[in-house]
Amino acid sequence: MIEEKKESTEKSLNFIEVIVEEDIKTQKHAGRVHTRFPPEPNGYLHIGHAKSICLNFGLADRYNGKTNLRFDDTNPVTEETEYVESIKNDVRWLGFEWENEFYASDYFDQLYEYAIKLIQKGLAYVDEQTSEQMAAQKGTPTEPGKESPFRNRSVEENLDLFQRMRNGEFPEGSRVLRAKVDMAAPNMLLRDPIIYRIKFAHHHRTGDKWCIYPMYDFAHGQSDSIEHITHSICTLEFIHHRPLYDWFIEKLEIFPSQQIEFARLNLTYTVMSKRKLLQLVNEKFVTGWDDPRMPTISGLRRRGYTPASVRAFAEKIGVAKRDNLIDVSLLEFCVREDLNKIATRVMGVLDPLKVVITNYPEGQTEELQAENNPEDAEAGHRIIPFSRELYIEKEDFMENPPKKYFRLFPGGMVRLKHAYIIRCEEVIKDANGEVTELHCTYIPESKSGSDTSGINVKGTLHWVSVPHAVEAEVRLYDRLFTVEDLAADERDFKELINPDSLQVIEKVYVEPWLKQATTKDHFQFIRKGYFNLDTDSTSEKLIFNRTVTLKDTWTKTQDKQ
């Protein structure tokens, strides 16, 4: 019975793990597992890439294998060293370290030799038609394509032309090298795909050595093979590229890496296209790639997400063979679950209302002890100053409350967190009738931890001592888009941006202990949400980002509409 229970609680294997375990069992590639994470350095990584990182590195970890970090830098026009460095930072932040750091550009000489080999075998030719002419000859899914008039050039002529392409003798766009596969293939990608094009562009690593660059489909599989990658894991859109991937390996007679496809991550209220994310950055809809509203890993990190929460999210959504739409609430659940365990509980008042405790001695300060995290016995305690004048939240007072209102009202009593029970005695208003101040009394015998008053109250409020309060800015973030499934909406995605995705509160009051906060710390502002210090913060001006609310308020709000 014990064994049966153990087996039933074990996590079932996903379909990729089933393939890997079978390969190990049959000693394919001597039982080795060697994966790679192959980003293009043309933008910052997003949460979808995080899923791929966790999958590739996780497989290697599970089966005592290795993972390479390889940059597919075959397009010098869009690639930058800045992106390379950001990608390395993101992978390390997630908690992974690669076995080798490679670049497709490391293999440009080898890839060029592979192209020569295909020409020598009569399997590649130089085409000098325009892109429009080639597109017209491509055919349709139901009609075969037409062969290029240059398809049957001699091997010698193709070798000469390809060498001259490399030497820079032809204008950009005037010649390409195409693989000679099958212009009648049902799979359109097999209809003599382009494998090299001319680009007079400076490469971030090879400089001006090359003026011809391999296409992704040619560079990708061969790079896998050069590195002896056993399991090349791609997203589902590459499933139609697999026959070409295998064709190159077969014709070049090189190490047979195996491509396996899984469903990419699609997330509600989110765009996952690098092109669209770049638009948001370039057109100033956000402050940059690391804007805390962005689904980029750097944006999530700046917002206060933890590596553990992102890894837990990747684990929960699993690995599927079909595309589906994951609710962003699951990602928020994962970060709440992690932050609840590690975040220091602090007090911050976002919309202050002054309270004067009339029977507390003027000029007196009392030091109160507060536990940092009830979920972590080793988190310790800190000191909070208490005085005659305090700030509470405006929403925690109501002059004419409904029944079962447990916060403060005239004649009502509440407990101040870590402090005393107070009673509201008088309400002070301005000329417009707005409440500006409350005069209260406190019960000296009701101090938290040593209460002998015998008074029971149902409400507990957070607060900050006025003379000790530290002024800060708080940034409240919400979903960047108002539509759940952007792919299903025909409008321009920029029309769907949530105008309330960022609310800045320039003057909030936090307890003085937060002056020592760093960007690596995580806090729960009691009753207000989880926060972290933003990178814009300075010693003169603290700025806190709300990572996530304490509860999923968005779903409840949407359900009411």
Coordinates of C-alpha atoms in Angstrom, one line a residue:
M1 CA 0.0 0.0 0.0
I2 CA 2.8 2.4 0.8
E3 CA 4.5 1.8 -2.5
E4 CA 1.2 2.3 -4.4
K5 CA 0.7 5.6 -2.7
K6 CA 4.2 6.7 -3.5
E7 CA 3.8 5.8 -7.2
S8 CA 0.4 7.6 -7.4
T9 CA 1.8 10.9 -6.1
E10 CA 4.8 10.9 -8.5
K11 CA 4.6 13.4 -11.3
S12 CA 3.8 11.7 -14.6
L13 CA 6.3 12.2 -17.5
N14 CA 5.6 14.7 -20.2
F15 CA 5.9 13.5 -23.8
I16 CA 9.4 14.9 -24.2
E17 CA 10.6 13.1 -21.1
V18 CA 9.1 9.9 -22.4
I19 CA 11.2 10.3 -25.6
V20 CA 14.3 11.1 -23.6
E21 CA 13.9 8.1 -21.3
E22 CA 13.4 5.8 -24.3
D23 CA 16.5 7.2 -25.9
I24 CA 18.5 6.6 -22.7
K25 CA 17.0 3.1 -22.4
T26 CA 18.0 2.2 -26.0
Q27 CA 21.4 3.8 -25.6
K28 CA 20.8 6.2 -28.5
H29 CA 23.7 8.6 -28.6
A30 CA 25.3 6.3 -25.9
G31 CA 22.5 7.4 -23.5
R32 CA 23.7 11.0 -23.5
V33 CA 21.3 14.0 -23.0
H34 CA 22.6 17.2 -24.4
T35 CA 20.2 20.1 -25.0
R36 CA 20.6 23.7 -26.0
F37 CA 18.8 27.0 -25.5
P38 CA 19.2 28.9 -28.9
P39 CA 17.9 32.5 -28.6
E40 CA 18.3 35.1 -31.4
P41 CA 20.0 38.1 -29.8
N42 CA 17.5 40.5 -31.4
G43 CA 15.5 41.5 -28.3
Y44 CA 15.1 40.7 -24.6
L45 CA 13.7 37.4 -23.5
H46 CA 10.1 37.1 -22.3
I47 CA 8.1 34.6 -20.2
G48 CA 7.7 32.3 -23.1
H49 CA 11.5 32.0 -23.4
A50 CA 11.6 31.3 -19.6
K51 CA 9.4 28.3 -20.2
S52 CA 11.9 27.0 -22.9
I53 CA 14.9 27.7 -20.6
C54 CA 13.3 25.8 -17.8
L55 CA 12.5 22.9 -20.2
N56 CA 15.9 22.6 -21.8
F57 CA 18.0 23.1 -18.6
G58 CA 15.5 21.1 -16.6
L59 CA 15.8 18.1 -18.9
A60 CA 19.6 18.2 -18.7
D61 CA 19.5 18.5 -14.9
R62 CA 17.0 15.6 -14.6
Y63 CA 19.0 13.2 -16.8
N64 CA 22.5 14.2 -15.8
G65 CA 23.1 15.9 -19.1
K66 CA 24.4 19.2 -20.4
T67 CA 22.9 22.3 -21.9
N68 CA 24.6 24.8 -24.3
L69 CA 23.6 28.4 -24.5
R70 CA 23.9 29.2 -28.2
F71 CA 23.1 32.5 -29.8
D72 CA 21.6 32.2 -33.3
D73 CA 23.3 35.4 -34.5
T74 CA 22.8 35.0 -38.3
N75 CA 21.1 38.4 -38.9
P76 CA 23.6 41.2 -38.2
V77 CA 21.0 43.9 -39.0
T78 CA 18.8 43.1 -35.9
E79 CA 21.4 41.8 -33.4
E80 CA 23.2 43.6 -30.6
T81 CA 25.7 42.8 -27.9
E82 CA 23.2 44.4 -25.4
Y83 CA 20.8 41.6 -26.2
V84 CA 23.4 39.0 -25.7
E85 CA 24.3 40.2 -22.2
S86 CA 20.7 40.6 -21.2
I87 CA 20.0 37.0 -22.3
K88 CA 22.9 35.7 -20.2
N89 CA 21.7 37.7 -17.2
D90 CA 18.2 36.3 -17.6
V91 CA 19.3 32.7 -17.8
R92 CA 21.5 33.0 -14.7
W93 CA 18.7 34.9 -12.8
L94 CA 16.4 31.9 -13.4
G95 CA 19.0 29.8 -11.7
F96 CA 20.7 28.0 -14.6
E97 CA 24.3 27.8 -15.8
W98 CA 25.2 26.5 -19.3
E99 CA 27.9 24.0 -20.1
N100 CA 29.2 25.9 -23.1
E101 CA 28.5 29.3 -24.6
F102 CA 28.4 29.2 -28.4
Y103 CA 27.3 31.4 -31.3
A104 CA 26.1 30.4 -34.7
S105 CA 28.7 32.8 -35.9
D106 CA 31.3 30.5 -34.4
Y107 CA 30.4 28.1 -37.2
F108 CA 30.2 30.5 -40.2
D109 CA 33.3 28.9 -41.8
Q110 CA 31.9 25.4 -41.2
L111 CA 28.5 26.3 -42.5
Y112 CA 30.1 27.8 -45.6
E113 CA 31.9 24.5 -46.2
Y114 CA 28.5 22.7 -45.7
A115 CA 27.0 24.9 -48.4
I116 CA 30.0 24.1 -50.7
K117 CA 29.3 20.4 -50.0
L118 CA 25.7 20.7 -51.1
I119 CA 26.7 22.5 -54.3
Q120 CA 29.2 19.8 -55.0
K121 CA 26.5 17.2 -54.6
G122 CA 24.3 19.0 -57.0
L123 CA 21.9 19.9 -54.1
A124 CA 22.3 23.7 -54.1
Y125 CA 22.4 26.4 -56.7
V126 CA 22.8 30.2 -57.0
D127 CA 19.6 31.9 -58.1
E128 CA 19.6 35.5 -59.3
Q129 CA 15.9 36.0 -59.7
T130 CA 14.2 38.8 -57.7
S131 CA 12.4 37.8 -54.5
E132 CA 9.1 38.6 -56.3
Q133 CA 9.9 36.2 -59.1
M134 CA 10.8 33.5 -56.7
A135 CA 7.6 34.0 -54.7
A136 CA 5.5 33.8 -57.9
Q137 CA 7.2 30.5 -58.8
K138 CA 6.6 29.0 -55.3
G139 CA 3.2 27.7 -56.1
T140 CA 0.4 27.1 -53.5
P141 CA -0.3 24.4 -51.0
T142 CA -2.4 22.7 -53.7
E143 CA -0.4 23.6 -56.8
P144 CA 3.3 22.7 -57.3
G145 CA 5.9 25.4 -57.8
K146 CA 7.9 26.1 -60.9
E147 CA 11.6 25.5 -61.2
S148 CA 13.9 28.4 -61.3
P149 CA 15.6 28.9 -64.7
F150 CA 18.9 28.8 -62.8
R151 CA 18.1 25.5 -61.1
N152 CA 20.2 23.3 -63.4
R153 CA 23.4 25.3 -63.5
S154 CA 26.5 23.2 -63.4
V155 CA 28.3 22.5 -60.2
E156 CA 31.3 24.5 -61.4
E157 CA 29.3 27.6 -62.2
N158 CA 27.5 27.5 -58.8
L159 CA 30.8 27.1 -57.0
D160 CA 32.2 30.1 -58.8
L161 CA 29.1 32.2 -58.3
F162 CA 28.9 31.3 -54.6
Q163 CA 32.6 32.2 -54.1
R164 CA 32.0 35.5 -55.8
M165 CA 29.0 36.1 -53.5
R166 CA 31.3 35.6 -50.6
N167 CA 33.9 38.0 -52.1
G168 CA 31.3 40.8 -52.3
E169 CA 31.2 41.0 -56.0
F170 CA 27.4 41.2 -56.3
P171 CA 24.9 43.8 -54.9
E172 CA 22.8 42.9 -51.9
G173 CA 19.6 41.1 -52.9
S174 CA 20.9 40.2 -56.4
R175 CA 21.9 36.5 -55.6
V176 CA 20.9 33.8 -53.2
L177 CA 21.9 30.2 -52.6
R178 CA 19.0 27.8 -52.6
A179 CA 18.8 24.2 -51.6
K180 CA 17.7 21.9 -54.5
V181 CA 14.9 19.9 -52.7
D182 CA 11.5 19.6 -54.4
M183 CA 9.5 22.3 -56.0
A184 CA 6.4 20.0 -55.9
A185 CA 6.7 19.1 -52.2
P186 CA 3.4 19.4 -50.3
N187 CA 5.4 21.2 -47.6
M188 CA 6.1 24.6 -49.0
L189 CA 9.2 25.0 -46.9
L190 CA 10.8 22.2 -49.0
R191 CA 10.4 24.1 -52.3
D192 CA 14.0 25.0 -52.8
P193 CA 14.5 27.2 -49.7
I194 CA 17.0 30.0 -49.6
I195 CA 20.0 29.0 -47.4
Y196 CA 22.3 32.0 -48.0
R197 CA 21.7 35.7 -48.8
I198 CA 24.0 38.7 -49.3
K199 CA 24.0 41.3 -46.6
F200 CA 26.6 44.1 -46.4
A201 CA 26.2 44.6 -42.7
H202 CA 28.6 44.7 -39.8
H203 CA 28.3 41.7 -37.5
H204 CA 28.6 42.2 -33.7
R205 CA 31.1 39.4 -33.5
T206 CA 32.6 38.7 -36.9
G207 CA 32.8 42.3 -38.0
D208 CA 33.1 42.7 -41.8
K209 CA 34.6 39.3 -42.5
W210 CA 31.3 38.1 -44.1
C211 CA 28.9 39.7 -46.5
I212 CA 26.9 36.5 -47.0
Y213 CA 24.9 35.0 -44.1
P214 CA 23.2 31.7 -43.6
M215 CA 19.4 31.6 -43.2
Y216 CA 18.0 30.4 -39.8
D217 CA 16.8 27.1 -41.2
F218 CA 20.2 26.2 -42.5
A219 CA 22.3 27.4 -39.5
H220 CA 20.0 26.0 -36.8
G221 CA 20.1 22.3 -37.5
Q222 CA 23.7 22.3 -38.5
S223 CA 24.7 24.1 -35.4
D224 CA 22.9 21.5 -33.4
S225 CA 24.8 18.8 -35.2
I226 CA 28.2 20.5 -34.8
E227 CA 27.6 20.6 -31.0
H228 CA 26.3 17.0 -31.0
I229 CA 23.0 18.1 -29.5
T230 CA 20.9 15.0 -28.8
H231 CA 17.5 16.6 -28.3
S232 CA 16.8 19.9 -30.1
I233 CA 13.6 21.2 -28.5
C234 CA 11.7 23.9 -30.5
T235 CA 8.3 25.5 -30.3
L236 CA 5.4 24.1 -32.4
E237 CA 5.7 26.6 -35.3
F238 CA 8.9 24.7 -36.3
I239 CA 7.1 21.4 -36.8
H240 CA 6.9 22.1 -40.6
H241 CA 10.6 22.9 -40.6
R242 CA 11.6 19.5 -39.3
P243 CA 11.6 17.7 -42.7
L244 CA 14.1 20.4 -43.9
Y245 CA 16.1 20.0 -40.7
D246 CA 16.3 16.3 -41.3
W247 CA 17.0 16.7 -45.0
F248 CA 20.1 18.8 -44.4
I249 CA 21.4 16.3 -41.8
E250 CA 20.9 13.4 -44.2
K251 CA 22.4 15.1 -47.3
L252 CA 25.4 16.5 -45.4
E253 CA 25.9 13.1 -43.6
I254 CA 26.5 14.8 -40.2
F255 CA 25.5 14.0 -36.6
P256 CA 21.7 13.4 -36.5
S257 CA 20.3 15.8 -33.9
Q258 CA 16.6 15.2 -33.2
Q259 CA 14.2 18.1 -33.3
I260 CA 11.2 17.8 -31.0
E261 CA 8.4 20.4 -30.9
F262 CA 6.2 21.6 -28.0
A263 CA 3.5 24.2 -27.7
R264 CA 4.7 27.7 -27.1
L265 CA 3.4 29.7 -24.2
N266 CA 0.4 31.9 -24.9
L267 CA -0.7 34.1 -22.0
T268 CA -3.9 36.1 -21.4
Y269 CA -3.7 39.9 -21.5
T270 CA -0.2 39.6 -23.0
V271 CA 1.7 39.8 -26.3
M272 CA 4.5 37.4 -26.8
S273 CA 5.9 38.7 -30.1
K274 CA 9.3 40.2 -30.0
R275 CA 8.3 42.4 -32.9
K276 CA 5.4 43.8 -31.0
L277 CA 7.3 44.2 -27.8
L278 CA 10.0 46.1 -29.7
Q279 CA 7.2 48.4 -31.1
L280 CA 6.0 49.1 -27.5
V281 CA 9.5 50.1 -26.6
N282 CA 10.4 52.1 -29.7
E283 CA 7.0 54.0 -29.7
K284 CA 7.3 54.8 -26.0
F285 CA 4.2 52.9 -24.8
V286 CA 6.4 51.5 -22.1
T287 CA 9.6 52.9 -20.6
G288 CA 11.9 50.1 -21.9
W289 CA 12.4 46.4 -22.2
D290 CA 12.4 46.1 -18.5
D291 CA 9.3 48.1 -17.9
P292 CA 7.5 46.2 -15.1
R293 CA 4.4 45.8 -17.2
M294 CA 6.3 44.0 -19.9
P295 CA 6.3 40.2 -20.1
T296 CA 10.0 40.2 -20.4
I297 CA 12.1 38.4 -17.9
S298 CA 13.9 41.6 -17.1
G299 CA 10.5 43.3 -16.6
L300 CA 9.2 40.6 -14.3
R301 CA 12.5 40.8 -12.3
R302 CA 12.2 44.6 -11.9
R303 CA 8.6 44.2 -10.9
G304 CA 9.6 41.9 -8.1
Y305 CA 8.9 38.4 -9.5
T306 CA 11.3 35.7 -8.2
P307 CA 13.2 33.0 -10.1
A308 CA 11.4 30.4 -8.0
S309 CA 8.0 31.7 -9.0
V310 CA 8.8 31.7 -12.7
R311 CA 10.2 28.2 -12.5
A312 CA 7.1 27.0 -10.5
F313 CA 4.9 28.6 -13.2
A314 CA 6.8 26.7 -16.0
E315 CA 6.3 23.5 -14.0
K316 CA 2.6 24.0 -13.4
I317 CA 1.7 24.7 -17.1
G318 CA 3.7 21.7 -18.2
V319 CA 4.7 20.7 -21.7
A320 CA 1.9 20.3 -24.3
K321 CA 1.7 19.2 -28.0
R322 CA -1.1 21.7 -28.8
D323 CA -1.3 25.4 -28.4
N324 CA -3.4 26.7 -25.6
L325 CA -4.0 30.0 -23.7
I326 CA -2.8 30.1 -20.1
D327 CA -4.4 32.5 -17.7
V328 CA -2.0 35.1 -16.4
S329 CA -3.6 34.6 -13.0
L330 CA -1.7 31.4 -12.7
L331 CA 1.6 33.3 -13.0
E332 CA 0.4 35.7 -10.4
F333 CA -0.6 32.9 -8.1
C334 CA 2.9 31.4 -8.3
V335 CA 4.5 34.7 -7.3
R336 CA 2.1 35.2 -4.4
E337 CA 2.8 31.7 -3.2
D338 CA 6.5 32.3 -3.2
L339 CA 6.5 35.8 -1.8
N340 CA 4.2 34.7 1.0
K341 CA 7.1 32.5 2.2
I342 CA 9.9 35.0 1.8
A343 CA 8.6 38.6 1.9
T344 CA 9.2 40.8 4.9
R345 CA 5.9 42.2 6.4
V346 CA 6.1 46.0 6.6
M347 CA 3.7 48.9 7.0
G348 CA 3.1 51.5 4.4
V349 CA 0.2 54.0 4.1
L350 CA -0.7 54.8 0.5
D351 CA -3.6 57.2 1.1
P352 CA -2.9 58.8 4.5
L353 CA -5.3 60.1 7.2
K354 CA -3.8 61.6 10.3
V355 CA -4.6 60.2 13.7
V356 CA -3.8 62.0 16.9
I357 CA -3.8 59.9 20.1
T358 CA -4.8 62.6 22.6
N359 CA -3.9 60.6 25.8
Y360 CA -0.5 59.6 24.6
P361 CA 2.4 61.8 25.9
E362 CA 3.5 64.5 23.6
G363 CA 7.1 64.1 22.3
Q364 CA 7.3 60.4 23.5
T365 CA 8.5 57.7 21.2
E366 CA 8.1 54.0 21.9
E367 CA 9.9 51.2 20.2
L368 CA 7.7 48.2 19.3
Q369 CA 8.9 44.8 18.1
A370 CA 7.4 43.4 14.9
E371 CA 8.0 39.9 13.4
N372 CA 9.3 40.1 9.9
N373 CA 7.5 37.0 8.5
P374 CA 5.1 34.8 10.3
E375 CA 5.8 32.1 7.7
D376 CA 9.5 32.0 8.5
A377 CA 10.6 31.6 12.1
E378 CA 14.2 32.5 11.3
A379 CA 13.3 35.8 9.6
G380 CA 13.7 37.6 13.0
H381 CA 12.1 40.9 14.2
R382 CA 12.6 44.6 13.7
I383 CA 11.8 47.7 15.7
I384 CA 9.0 50.1 14.7
P385 CA 8.7 53.6 16.3
F386 CA 5.3 54.5 17.8
S387 CA 4.2 58.1 18.7
R388 CA 1.3 60.3 19.5
E389 CA 0.6 61.1 15.8
L390 CA 0.1 58.4 13.2
Y391 CA -1.0 57.9 9.6
I392 CA -3.7 55.3 8.7
E393 CA -5.4 54.6 5.4
K394 CA -8.3 56.8 4.6
E395 CA -10.3 53.8 3.5
D396 CA -9.9 52.4 7.1
F397 CA -12.3 55.0 8.5
M398 CA -15.9 55.5 7.8
E399 CA -18.1 58.1 9.4
N400 CA -21.4 56.2 8.8
P401 CA -20.4 52.6 8.5
P402 CA -22.6 49.7 7.5
K403 CA -23.2 46.7 9.8
K404 CA -20.3 44.4 10.3
Y405 CA -17.8 47.2 9.5
F406 CA -14.8 46.3 11.6
R407 CA -12.5 49.2 10.9
L408 CA -12.5 52.6 12.5
F409 CA -15.6 54.8 12.9
P410 CA -16.8 57.4 15.5
G411 CA -16.9 55.6 18.9
G412 CA -15.4 52.4 17.4
M413 CA -12.3 50.6 18.5
V414 CA -9.6 48.8 16.5
R415 CA -6.2 47.4 17.1
L416 CA -3.1 49.0 15.6
K417 CA -0.8 46.3 14.3
H418 CA 2.0 45.5 16.7
A419 CA 0.7 48.3 19.0
Y420 CA -2.4 49.2 21.0
I421 CA -6.2 49.3 20.8
I422 CA -7.5 52.8 20.1
R423 CA -11.0 54.4 20.2
C424 CA -12.1 57.1 17.8
E425 CA -13.3 60.1 19.9
E426 CA -13.5 63.0 17.5
V427 CA -13.6 63.6 13.7
I428 CA -11.9 66.8 12.4
K429 CA -13.1 68.2 9.0
D430 CA -12.1 71.0 6.7
A431 CA -14.3 73.8 5.3
N432 CA -15.5 71.4 2.6
G433 CA -16.6 68.8 5.1
E434 CA -13.7 66.5 4.2
V435 CA -12.3 64.4 7.1
T436 CA -8.7 65.6 7.7
E437 CA -7.9 64.2 11.1
L438 CA -9.1 61.8 13.8
H439 CA -8.6 62.3 17.5
C440 CA -8.4 59.0 19.3
T441 CA -7.5 57.6 22.7
Y442 CA -5.5 54.5 23.3
I443 CA -5.8 51.7 25.9
P444 CA -2.3 51.5 27.7
E445 CA -3.0 48.0 28.9
S446 CA -3.7 46.7 25.4
K447 CA -0.1 46.6 24.1
S448 CA 0.4 43.7 21.6
G449 CA 2.2 40.8 23.2
S450 CA 1.3 41.9 26.8
D451 CA -2.4 42.8 26.5
T452 CA -4.2 42.7 29.9
S453 CA -7.1 45.0 28.9
G454 CA -9.6 42.1 28.3
I455 CA -11.0 44.1 25.3
N456 CA -11.6 42.2 22.1
V457 CA -11.8 44.0 18.8
K458 CA -12.2 42.5 15.3
G459 CA -10.4 45.0 13.2
T460 CA -6.6 45.5 12.9
L461 CA -5.1 48.4 11.0
H462 CA -1.6 49.1 9.7
W463 CA -0.1 52.5 10.4
V464 CA 3.0 54.6 10.3
S465 CA 4.3 57.1 13.0
V466 CA 4.1 60.6 11.5
P467 CA 7.4 62.0 12.9
H468 CA 9.3 58.9 11.8
A469 CA 7.5 58.2 8.5
V470 CA 9.7 58.0 5.3
E471 CA 8.2 59.5 2.2
A472 CA 8.2 57.2 -0.9
E473 CA 6.7 56.8 -4.3
V474 CA 4.6 53.7 -5.1
R475 CA 3.9 52.4 -8.6
L476 CA 0.8 50.2 -8.9
Y477 CA 0.9 48.0 -12.0
D478 CA -1.9 46.2 -13.7
R479 CA -2.4 44.2 -16.9
L480 CA -0.9 45.9 -19.9
F481 CA -3.8 45.0 -22.2
T482 CA -7.5 45.0 -21.6
V483 CA -8.3 42.0 -23.9
E484 CA -7.9 38.5 -22.7
D485 CA -6.9 36.9 -26.1
L486 CA -5.2 39.5 -28.2
A487 CA -4.7 37.0 -31.1
A488 CA -8.4 36.7 -31.5
D489 CA -9.0 40.5 -31.7
E490 CA -8.7 42.0 -35.1
R491 CA -7.9 45.5 -33.8
D492 CA -4.3 46.9 -33.7
F493 CA -2.8 45.5 -30.5
K494 CA -1.8 49.1 -29.5
E495 CA -5.5 50.1 -29.4
L496 CA -5.9 47.4 -26.7
I497 CA -3.4 48.9 -24.2
N498 CA -4.9 49.3 -20.7
P499 CA -4.8 53.1 -19.9
D500 CA -4.8 52.2 -16.2
S501 CA -1.9 49.8 -16.4
L502 CA 0.2 52.1 -14.2
Q503 CA -0.9 54.3 -11.3
V504 CA 1.8 56.4 -9.6
I505 CA 1.2 57.5 -6.0
E506 CA 3.9 60.1 -5.5
K507 CA 3.6 60.6 -1.7
V508 CA 3.1 57.5 0.5
Y509 CA 4.5 57.0 4.0
V510 CA 6.4 53.9 5.0
E511 CA 8.1 52.8 8.2
P512 CA 11.7 54.0 8.6
W513 CA 13.2 50.5 8.5
L514 CA 12.6 50.5 4.8
K515 CA 15.4 53.0 4.2
Q516 CA 17.8 50.1 4.2
A517 CA 15.8 48.2 1.5
T518 CA 17.6 46.9 -1.6
T519 CA 16.3 45.9 -5.0
K520 CA 16.9 42.3 -4.1
D521 CA 14.4 42.5 -1.1
H522 CA 10.8 41.6 -1.2
F523 CA 8.1 43.1 1.0
Q524 CA 4.5 42.6 1.8
F525 CA 2.9 46.0 2.6
I526 CA 0.4 44.7 5.1
R527 CA -3.1 44.5 3.5
K528 CA -1.8 46.3 0.3
G529 CA 0.1 43.7 -1.7
Y530 CA 3.7 42.6 -2.4
F531 CA 6.3 45.3 -3.3
N532 CA 9.9 45.6 -4.1
L533 CA 12.3 48.5 -4.5
D534 CA 12.5 49.8 -8.1
T535 CA 15.9 50.4 -9.8
D536 CA 14.9 54.1 -10.2
S537 CA 15.0 54.4 -6.4
T538 CA 17.7 56.5 -4.7
S539 CA 18.6 57.1 -1.1
E540 CA 16.8 60.5 -1.4
K541 CA 13.7 59.0 -3.0
L542 CA 12.5 55.5 -2.4
I543 CA 10.3 54.0 -5.2
F544 CA 8.4 50.8 -4.7
N545 CA 6.7 48.6 -7.4
R546 CA 3.7 46.6 -6.5
T547 CA 4.6 43.1 -7.8
V548 CA 1.1 41.7 -7.3
T549 CA -2.0 42.3 -5.1
L550 CA -2.6 40.0 -2.1
K551 CA -5.6 38.4 -3.8
D552 CA -6.7 38.0 -7.4
T553 CA -8.8 41.1 -7.6
W554 CA -8.8 41.3 -11.4
T555 CA -10.8 38.1 -12.0
K556 CA -13.4 39.2 -9.4
T557 CA -13.7 42.6 -11.1
Q558 CA -14.1 41.1 -14.6
D559 CA -16.7 38.6 -13.3
K560 CA -18.9 41.5 -12.2
Q561 CA -18.8 43.2 -15.6

